[in-house]
Every structure is written in structure tokens, then in C-alpha cells.
Amino acid sequence: MFAFRIVPEIIFGCGVADRIGTEVKKIGAKKVLIVSDAGIGNAGLISKVEKFLHQEGISNETFTDVPPEPWVDVADEAGSLARECDLVLGLGGGSVMDIAKAAAVLAKNEGKASDYQGMNKVHAPGLPKIMMPTTAGTGSEVTFTSVLSNRPVGKGGINSPYLFPEMALLDPLLTLSMPPAITAATGMDALTHAIEAYTSQQANPMTDIFALKAIELISKNLPIAFNDGGNLTARENMLMGSLLGGIAIANAGVGATHALAYPLGGFYRVPHGISNALLLPYIMEFNYKSAEKKFAQIGKVMGGNSDNLSQENAALMAITAVRKLLHNVQIPAKIKKIGVEIKKYSLEEMAAAAMGVSRPLENNPRKLTSEDAIKIYKQAY
Ligand code: NAD
């Protein structure tokens, strides 16, 4: 038995951002809170969206104080502004969309964002919300999660069906301005989603279709988008890959890479995509024997030739392909190489925090203990 949930409306295509005014009007909203960040503003994307809203007589407030890996109290600030509006529009990467989704529910639920971190703690539906991703990406436009950083350290998600956006509007043109390093980090995040959803214990025949296609699209197109950011076909395929990966994780969940990546982001502020990318090959090495057939399939769609190989060697091709991809998009193989020194918080503290990220660990194809986590951090360090 399985259930499959998806946002009610997904609009995808080059130029669909121009429809934002008419889509908001259809929903009946008159004042929109645009949640975005400085990078998106500098890329000229906020003014573009404002223009389309104003053309339809829709007014807006704009909140741009969203840092990467945003703090939980940023959601509270955005939530206060959302109370004066009747729709929330997230225009940005995962950090922005997660704040937008949290703000929309805070507008209709009392208290602070931290009250709702956990599973199914949100009492009432929030304001309608439309997500327009500018990275490819987290897939947050189609998930029911808002990941927020706690102070002083740690990360926790608000998970509730009320966080599913009413609409995801995906325009590959919005991703063209991403510089190579952000293209690489966010693209590896999308690949991690797809691989972890495909090998999750919660995977089902529907999520497998989304996840496998995502792996294929991302592995083929990420190096092209990284080397030639203006290649629209590669950008389009990357955004499609991250969308499919997002749908897969919304239904099959993520795995141990995410559990071990959270402390890297939460304790050392390593960008989410980089944390995942650094840990992914080591977690795959740990996992592959528990899901050999699926790993062999991953190796195949990533371009490996498994003819005449044993299933185990075919599965190992997947890990080789991920390492090659990381090399091609210039993401180092070791944590130290990105300039992070594990000092203030020890590997043992990080492992303890990772063990608290329970759902991804339950989804993981192989049971992982805190000793395993320490070992994997050591290998990746
Ligand atoms: P991000 O949103 O933090 O953005 C990173 C940087 O990229 C920012 O400086 C931003 O300004 C810039 N940027 C984004 N789009 C751009 C564009 N088109 N042109 C130029 N610059 C651009 O990065 P992200 O990886 O998309 O999001 C990471 C966050 O998402 C983390 O907090 C992570 O935990 C969360 N996340 C959430 C989910 C979910 O389901 N809710 C899933 C995965 C990750």
C-alpha cells in the first residue's frame, strides 16, 4: 500500500513567469507578499515579477531578508508581513521558498515558527502560496516541508500537508542567472534527493519513476549547465530534474545523506547542496549492498555500461559516476577542502545530532548507528 501526494497545479515552461499576475488574479488575491533574497533582487527577478503583478492591478509587499539556510526567526518576521497580505509568493531557491511556505501558515496560525517544527503540528491552512524556484534545486516548490535553522545550532523542518503550495510555477529562464558554483551545489542537492528517494525504504513504483528520470536528467545536464550557464536546454532539463526529485522526496523521503548533512549545515553553515554533495558518495558506499539492484539501475541511467558486470560491480558504477560528476562540477571530495575545520563541534557531537534526524534515517536502505556516522564523517573529512 502507498499514498502519493502532489501539489494541485504545476506550470512549467520557458516564459511562464510572465503569467504570475493572471494566476494570482485567478486565485482572487489582491495583495501579495513576495518573499525573496538579495541575490534574486540583483539578478533583476523581483522587479520582473512585480511588473507582472502590477499589470493585473495586484499590489505587493516584498521581504528580502532571507539568508541561505535561514534562521527560524526569519520565518516569524516574514509571517508578520504575510498577515497583511492574502497570498504568499516565494521567488528564489530553497531558503526563500521555505520561508515563504512558513510565512503563509504563520499568517493563519498563532505563535512562532519554532512552535511548528516537527511533524503535523500546524493546526490550520495558511494563505494560498505560489512557489517560483530560481535554483534547480531543492524541489521545495512541491514539498510539504520548510527547513529552518535553530539558534544557536541545528536545523528542523516544519512538516505539514498545509505547507504544500497551491501552485508551483517553474520557469527555466529564472535559473539562467545562477553562477556556476550555485548551479553545482543546488544541482547536486537535486541529485541527492533523487538518489535517496529512489533507494528509500518508502519508495514505491510511482516515486521510482520520478526519481530515476530525475537522476538521468540531472547527471546528463548538470555539467552542461555548470560549464555553459546560458544553455537553455540544460537549464530546462535541470529544473525538470529538480521538480521530479522534489515530487519523489515529498512521497518517499530522503535518507542518511540528509541526516548527516544537517549538522554540517546547522553547526558549520555549509550550504545544503554542498553538505549533501560531500557526503553522498560515502553514504552510497555504506548503502549499496542493501539495495544493489537499485544502485545498479542508478549507475546505468548515469551512463555506465553494465554489460557483463556482476550486480555488485554494476551498483558500484553508480558511486563512480557520482564521484566523476562531483569532479566535473568542481566540488571537492573532502570537507576540509571547502575550508571547514571540524573543531568547535566534534564529530561525536555531529553524529549525535545526525542521529536525531530520525525520519531520513528510518528511510535509509541500511540501518546506520552513531558509530557508523562518526566513521562516515571521518572518511568524508
Ligand atoms: P538558497 O536558496 O540558499 O540560495 C543560495 C544562493 O543562490 C542565494 O544567495 C541566492 O540569492 C542565490 N540564487 C538563487 N537563485 C539564483 C539565481 N537564479 N540567480 C542568481 N543567484 C541565485 O539555495 P538552495 O540550495 O536553493 O536552498 C537551500 C535551502 O533549501 C536550505 O536551507 C535547505 O535546507 C532547504 N531545502 C528545503 C527543502 C524542502 O523540501 N523544503 C528541500 C531541500 C533543501
Coordinates of C-alpha atoms and ligand atoms in Angstrom, one line a residue:
M1 CA 0.0 0.0 0.0
F2 CA 1.2 3.5 -0.7
A3 CA -0.2 7.1 -0.9
F4 CA 1.0 9.7 -3.4
R5 CA 0.6 13.4 -2.8
I6 CA 1.4 16.2 -5.2
V7 CA 0.7 20.0 -5.4
P8 CA -2.6 20.7 -7.2
E9 CA -1.1 22.7 -10.1
I10 CA 2.3 22.7 -11.7
I11 CA 3.0 25.1 -14.6
F12 CA 6.4 24.5 -16.3
G13 CA 8.0 26.2 -19.3
C14 CA 10.2 29.0 -20.6
G15 CA 8.4 32.3 -20.1
V16 CA 5.7 31.1 -17.7
A17 CA 6.8 33.6 -15.1
D18 CA 5.0 36.2 -17.2
R19 CA 1.7 34.6 -16.2
I20 CA 2.2 35.2 -12.5
G21 CA -0.2 38.2 -12.4
T22 CA -3.0 36.4 -14.1
E23 CA -2.5 33.3 -11.9
V24 CA -2.7 35.4 -8.8
K25 CA -5.8 37.1 -10.1
K26 CA -7.4 33.7 -10.7
I27 CA -6.9 32.8 -7.1
G28 CA -8.6 36.1 -6.2
A29 CA -5.7 37.7 -4.2
K30 CA -5.2 41.4 -4.3
K31 CA -2.1 41.9 -2.1
V32 CA 0.8 39.6 -2.4
L33 CA 3.8 39.1 -0.1
I34 CA 6.8 38.4 -2.3
V35 CA 9.5 36.5 -0.3
S36 CA 12.9 36.6 -2.0
D37 CA 16.5 37.5 -1.3
A38 CA 19.2 40.0 -2.3
G39 CA 20.8 37.6 -4.9
I40 CA 17.4 37.3 -6.7
G41 CA 17.0 41.1 -6.5
N42 CA 20.4 41.7 -8.0
A43 CA 19.5 39.3 -10.8
G44 CA 16.6 41.6 -11.7
L45 CA 14.0 38.9 -11.0
I46 CA 12.0 40.6 -8.3
S47 CA 11.3 43.7 -10.4
K48 CA 10.2 41.5 -13.3
V49 CA 7.7 39.7 -11.1
E50 CA 6.4 42.9 -9.5
K51 CA 5.8 44.3 -13.0
F52 CA 3.6 41.3 -13.9
L53 CA 1.6 41.7 -10.7
H54 CA 1.1 45.4 -11.1
Q55 CA -0.1 44.9 -14.7
E56 CA -3.0 43.0 -13.2
G57 CA -3.7 45.6 -10.5
I58 CA -2.2 43.5 -7.7
S59 CA -0.2 45.2 -5.1
N60 CA 2.6 43.7 -3.1
E61 CA 4.9 43.8 0.0
T62 CA 8.4 42.5 -0.5
F63 CA 10.5 40.7 2.1
T64 CA 14.1 40.1 1.0
D65 CA 15.9 39.5 4.3
V66 CA 16.3 35.7 3.8
P67 CA 19.9 34.4 4.3
P68 CA 20.9 31.0 3.0
E69 CA 20.0 28.2 5.4
P70 CA 17.6 30.7 7.1
W71 CA 17.1 31.1 10.8
V72 CA 13.7 30.1 12.3
D73 CA 13.0 33.7 13.4
V74 CA 13.3 34.9 9.8
A75 CA 10.1 33.0 9.2
D76 CA 8.5 34.9 12.1
E77 CA 9.4 38.2 10.5
A78 CA 8.0 37.2 7.1
G79 CA 4.9 35.8 8.9
S80 CA 4.1 39.2 10.4
L81 CA 4.2 40.8 7.0
A82 CA 2.1 37.9 5.5
R83 CA -0.7 38.7 7.9
E84 CA -1.3 42.0 5.9
C85 CA -1.5 40.1 2.6
D86 CA -3.7 37.5 1.0
L87 CA -1.2 35.3 -0.9
V88 CA 2.5 34.5 -0.4
L89 CA 4.8 34.2 -3.4
G90 CA 8.2 32.5 -2.9
L91 CA 10.7 33.7 -5.6
G92 CA 14.1 32.1 -5.0
G93 CA 15.9 29.0 -4.0
G94 CA 15.0 26.6 -1.2
S95 CA 15.9 29.1 1.5
V96 CA 13.4 31.6 0.2
M97 CA 10.7 29.1 -0.6
D98 CA 10.9 27.6 2.8
I99 CA 10.5 31.0 4.5
A100 CA 7.6 31.8 2.1
K101 CA 5.8 28.5 3.0
A102 CA 6.3 29.0 6.7
A103 CA 5.2 32.7 6.5
A104 CA 2.0 31.6 4.7
V105 CA 1.0 29.2 7.5
L106 CA 2.1 31.6 10.3
A107 CA -0.3 34.2 8.8
K108 CA -3.2 31.9 10.0
N109 CA -1.7 30.1 12.9
E110 CA -0.8 31.8 16.2
G111 CA 2.7 31.6 17.7
K112 CA 6.2 31.3 16.2
A113 CA 7.7 29.1 13.5
S114 CA 9.6 27.2 16.2
D115 CA 6.3 26.0 17.7
Y116 CA 5.6 24.1 14.5
Q117 CA 8.9 22.4 13.8
G118 CA 8.2 18.7 13.7
M119 CA 5.6 16.6 12.1
N120 CA 1.9 17.7 11.6
K121 CA 2.0 20.4 14.2
V122 CA 0.3 23.1 12.1
H123 CA -3.3 23.5 13.1
A124 CA -4.9 25.4 10.2
P125 CA -4.3 26.0 6.5
G126 CA -2.4 29.2 5.8
L127 CA -2.6 31.7 3.0
P128 CA -2.5 30.5 -0.6
K129 CA 1.1 30.2 -1.8
I130 CA 2.8 30.1 -5.2
M131 CA 6.4 29.0 -5.5
M132 CA 8.7 30.1 -8.3
P133 CA 12.1 28.4 -7.9
T134 CA 15.2 30.1 -9.2
T135 CA 17.6 27.3 -8.4
A136 CA 17.4 23.7 -9.7
G137 CA 17.3 22.8 -6.9
T138 CA 15.6 21.8 -3.7
G139 CA 12.2 20.9 -5.1
S140 CA 10.7 22.8 -2.2
E141 CA 8.1 24.1 -4.6
V142 CA 6.5 20.7 -4.4
T143 CA 7.2 19.5 -0.9
F144 CA 5.3 19.9 2.4
T145 CA 8.5 20.9 4.3
S146 CA 10.1 24.2 5.4
V147 CA 13.7 23.6 6.7
L148 CA 14.7 26.2 9.3
S149 CA 18.0 26.7 11.2
N150 CA 17.7 26.9 15.0
R151 CA 19.8 29.2 17.2
P152 CA 22.5 28.6 18.3
V153 CA 22.8 25.5 16.2
G154 CA 20.8 22.8 14.5
K155 CA 18.1 22.5 11.8
G156 CA 14.5 21.4 12.0
G157 CA 11.7 21.1 9.5
I158 CA 8.1 22.2 9.7
N159 CA 6.3 19.3 8.0
S160 CA 2.6 19.6 7.3
P161 CA 0.3 19.0 4.4
Y162 CA -0.7 22.7 4.9
L163 CA 2.8 23.6 3.5
F164 CA 2.1 22.1 0.1
P165 CA 2.0 25.1 -2.2
E166 CA -1.3 25.6 -4.2
M167 CA 0.8 26.2 -7.3
A168 CA 4.4 25.7 -8.5
L169 CA 5.3 27.9 -11.4
L170 CA 8.6 26.8 -12.9
D171 CA 10.3 29.0 -15.5
P172 CA 13.8 27.8 -16.6
L173 CA 14.6 31.4 -17.6
L174 CA 14.7 32.3 -13.9
T175 CA 17.6 29.9 -13.4
L176 CA 19.8 31.3 -16.1
S177 CA 21.5 33.9 -13.8
M178 CA 22.8 31.2 -11.4
P179 CA 26.6 31.4 -11.2
P180 CA 28.5 28.1 -11.8
A181 CA 29.1 27.4 -8.1
I182 CA 25.4 27.7 -7.1
T183 CA 24.4 25.7 -10.2
A184 CA 26.8 22.9 -9.0
A185 CA 25.7 22.9 -5.3
T186 CA 22.0 23.1 -6.0
G187 CA 22.2 20.6 -8.8
M188 CA 24.0 18.1 -6.5
D189 CA 21.2 18.7 -4.0
A190 CA 18.6 17.7 -6.6
L191 CA 20.6 14.6 -7.5
T192 CA 20.9 13.6 -3.8
H193 CA 17.1 13.9 -3.5
A194 CA 16.5 11.7 -6.5
I195 CA 19.1 9.0 -5.4
E196 CA 17.8 9.0 -1.8
A197 CA 14.2 8.8 -2.8
Y198 CA 14.9 6.0 -5.2
T199 CA 16.7 3.9 -2.6
S200 CA 14.4 4.9 0.3
Q201 CA 12.5 2.3 2.2
Q202 CA 9.4 4.4 1.5
A203 CA 9.9 4.3 -2.3
N204 CA 7.0 3.0 -4.4
P205 CA 6.5 2.4 -8.1
M206 CA 5.4 6.0 -8.7
T207 CA 8.3 7.6 -6.8
D208 CA 10.7 5.3 -8.6
I209 CA 9.6 6.7 -12.0
F210 CA 10.1 10.3 -10.8
A211 CA 13.4 9.6 -9.1
L212 CA 15.0 7.6 -11.9
K213 CA 14.1 10.2 -14.5
A214 CA 15.5 12.9 -12.3
I215 CA 18.8 11.1 -11.8
E216 CA 19.1 10.7 -15.6
L217 CA 18.2 14.3 -16.4
I218 CA 20.5 15.8 -13.7
S219 CA 23.5 13.6 -14.3
K220 CA 23.4 14.4 -18.1
N221 CA 22.7 18.1 -17.8
L222 CA 24.5 19.4 -14.7
P223 CA 27.9 19.5 -16.3
I224 CA 26.5 21.4 -19.3
A225 CA 24.6 23.9 -17.1
F226 CA 27.8 24.3 -15.0
N227 CA 30.1 25.0 -17.9
D228 CA 27.6 26.9 -20.1
G229 CA 25.1 28.7 -17.9
G230 CA 23.3 30.1 -20.9
N231 CA 22.4 26.7 -22.3
L232 CA 18.6 26.9 -22.0
T233 CA 18.0 23.2 -22.8
A234 CA 20.4 22.1 -20.0
R235 CA 18.7 24.6 -17.6
E236 CA 15.3 23.3 -18.6
N237 CA 16.3 19.7 -18.0
M238 CA 17.9 20.6 -14.7
L239 CA 14.7 22.4 -13.5
M240 CA 12.6 19.4 -14.6
G241 CA 15.1 17.1 -12.8
S242 CA 14.8 19.0 -9.5
L243 CA 11.0 19.2 -9.8
L244 CA 10.8 15.4 -10.3
G245 CA 13.2 14.9 -7.4
G246 CA 11.1 17.1 -5.2
I247 CA 8.0 15.1 -6.0
A248 CA 9.9 11.9 -5.2
I249 CA 11.1 13.2 -1.8
A250 CA 7.7 14.5 -0.9
N251 CA 6.5 10.9 -1.1
A252 CA 9.5 8.7 -0.5
G253 CA 11.5 10.9 1.8
V254 CA 15.3 11.4 1.9
G255 CA 17.9 9.2 3.5
A256 CA 21.1 9.2 5.6
T257 CA 23.0 11.7 3.4
H258 CA 20.5 14.3 4.6
A259 CA 20.7 13.2 8.2
L260 CA 24.5 13.6 8.2
A261 CA 24.3 16.8 6.1
Y262 CA 22.1 18.7 8.5
P263 CA 24.8 19.1 11.3
L264 CA 27.3 20.3 8.6
G265 CA 24.8 23.0 7.7
G266 CA 23.4 23.6 11.1
F267 CA 26.8 23.7 13.0
Y268 CA 29.2 24.9 10.3
R269 CA 26.8 26.8 7.9
V270 CA 27.9 24.7 4.9
P271 CA 25.4 25.3 2.1
H272 CA 22.8 22.5 1.9
G273 CA 23.8 21.3 -1.6
I274 CA 27.5 21.2 -0.7
S275 CA 26.9 19.2 2.5
N276 CA 24.8 16.7 0.6
A277 CA 27.3 16.5 -2.2
L278 CA 30.3 16.0 0.2
L279 CA 28.6 13.1 2.0
L280 CA 26.6 11.4 -0.9
P281 CA 29.4 9.1 -2.3
Y282 CA 30.4 7.9 1.3
I283 CA 26.7 7.2 2.2
M284 CA 26.3 5.4 -1.2
E285 CA 29.3 3.2 -0.3
F286 CA 27.7 2.5 3.0
N287 CA 24.3 1.7 1.5
Y288 CA 24.9 0.0 -1.9
K289 CA 24.9 -3.6 -0.7
S290 CA 21.5 -3.1 0.9
A291 CA 19.9 -2.1 -2.4
E292 CA 22.2 -3.5 -5.0
K293 CA 19.7 -3.7 -7.8
K294 CA 18.6 -0.1 -7.4
F295 CA 22.2 1.1 -7.3
A296 CA 22.9 -0.8 -10.4
Q297 CA 20.0 0.9 -12.1
I298 CA 21.3 4.3 -10.9
G299 CA 24.7 3.5 -12.5
K300 CA 23.0 2.6 -15.7
V301 CA 20.9 5.8 -16.1
M302 CA 24.0 7.8 -15.1
G303 CA 25.6 6.5 -18.3
G304 CA 27.5 3.4 -17.1
N305 CA 27.7 0.3 -19.2
S306 CA 26.8 -2.7 -17.0
D307 CA 27.1 -5.4 -19.8
N308 CA 29.0 -8.4 -18.4
L309 CA 29.2 -6.9 -14.9
S310 CA 28.1 -8.6 -11.7
Q311 CA 25.2 -6.8 -10.0
E312 CA 27.6 -5.6 -7.3
N313 CA 30.0 -4.1 -9.8
A314 CA 27.1 -2.5 -11.7
A315 CA 26.0 -1.0 -8.4
L316 CA 29.5 0.3 -7.8
M317 CA 29.3 2.1 -11.1
A318 CA 26.7 4.5 -9.5
I319 CA 29.3 5.6 -6.9
T320 CA 32.0 6.1 -9.6
A321 CA 29.5 8.1 -11.7
V322 CA 28.6 10.4 -8.7
R323 CA 32.3 11.0 -7.9
K324 CA 33.0 11.8 -11.6
L325 CA 30.1 14.3 -11.6
L326 CA 31.4 16.0 -8.5
H327 CA 34.8 16.3 -10.0
N328 CA 33.3 17.7 -13.3
V329 CA 31.4 20.5 -11.3
Q330 CA 34.4 21.2 -9.1
I331 CA 33.0 20.1 -5.8
P332 CA 35.8 18.7 -3.7
A333 CA 35.7 15.2 -2.3
K334 CA 36.6 16.2 1.3
I335 CA 35.0 18.5 3.9
K336 CA 38.5 20.0 4.7
K337 CA 38.9 21.1 1.1
I338 CA 36.0 23.5 1.4
G339 CA 37.8 25.3 4.3
V340 CA 35.7 23.8 7.1
E341 CA 37.7 22.8 10.2
I342 CA 35.7 20.4 12.5
K343 CA 36.8 22.0 15.8
K344 CA 34.1 23.9 17.6
Y345 CA 31.7 20.9 17.4
S346 CA 33.3 17.5 17.4
L347 CA 32.5 14.6 15.1
E348 CA 30.8 12.9 18.0
E349 CA 28.5 15.9 18.6
M350 CA 27.7 16.0 14.9
A351 CA 27.0 12.3 14.9
A352 CA 24.7 12.7 17.9
A353 CA 22.8 15.5 16.1
A354 CA 22.6 13.4 12.9
M355 CA 21.1 10.5 14.9
G356 CA 18.3 12.9 15.9
V357 CA 17.2 13.3 12.3
S358 CA 15.1 10.3 12.6
R359 CA 12.8 10.1 9.5
P360 CA 15.6 10.2 6.9
L361 CA 17.5 7.5 9.0
E362 CA 14.4 5.3 9.0
N363 CA 14.1 5.7 5.2
N364 CA 17.7 4.8 4.6
P365 CA 18.1 1.3 3.0
R366 CA 20.7 0.3 5.7
K367 CA 20.4 0.9 9.4
L368 CA 23.0 3.5 10.4
T369 CA 24.4 3.8 14.0
S370 CA 26.1 6.7 15.6
E371 CA 29.4 4.8 15.3
D372 CA 28.7 4.5 11.5
A373 CA 28.0 8.2 11.4
I374 CA 31.4 9.0 13.0
K375 CA 33.2 6.7 10.6
I376 CA 31.5 8.3 7.6
Y377 CA 32.3 11.8 8.8
K378 CA 35.9 10.7 9.3
Q379 CA 36.0 9.3 5.7
A380 CA 34.5 12.5 4.3
Y381 CA 36.7 14.8 6.4
Ligands
NAD1 P1 19.5 29.2 -1.5 O1 18.0 29.4 -1.6 O2 20.1 29.2 -0.1 O3 20.2 30.2 -2.5 C1 21.7 30.2 -2.5 C2 22.1 31.5 -3.1 O4 21.8 31.4 -4.5 C3 21.5 32.7 -2.6 O5 22.5 33.7 -2.4 C4 20.6 33.2 -3.7 O6 20.5 34.6 -3.8 C5 21.3 32.7 -4.9 N1 20.4 32.5 -6.1 C6 19.3 31.7 -6.1 N2 18.8 31.7 -7.4 C7 19.6 32.5 -8.1 C8 19.5 32.9 -9.5 N3 18.6 32.5 -10.3 N4 20.5 33.8 -9.9 C9 21.4 34.2 -9.1 N5 21.5 33.9 -7.8 C10 20.6 33.0 -7.3 O7 19.9 27.7 -2.1 P2 19.1 26.4 -2.3 O8 20.1 25.3 -2.4 O9 18.1 26.5 -3.4 O10 18.3 26.2 -0.9 C11 18.9 25.7 0.2 C12 17.9 25.6 1.4 O11 16.7 24.8 1.0 C13 18.4 25.0 2.6 O12 18.0 25.7 3.8 C14 17.8 23.6 2.6 O13 17.7 23.1 3.9 C15 16.5 23.9 2.0 N6 15.8 22.7 1.4 C16 14.5 22.6 1.6 C17 13.8 21.5 1.0 C18 12.3 21.4 1.2 O14 11.7 20.4 0.7 N7 11.7 22.4 1.8 C19 14.5 20.5 0.3 C20 15.9 20.7 0.2 C21 16.5 21.8 0.7

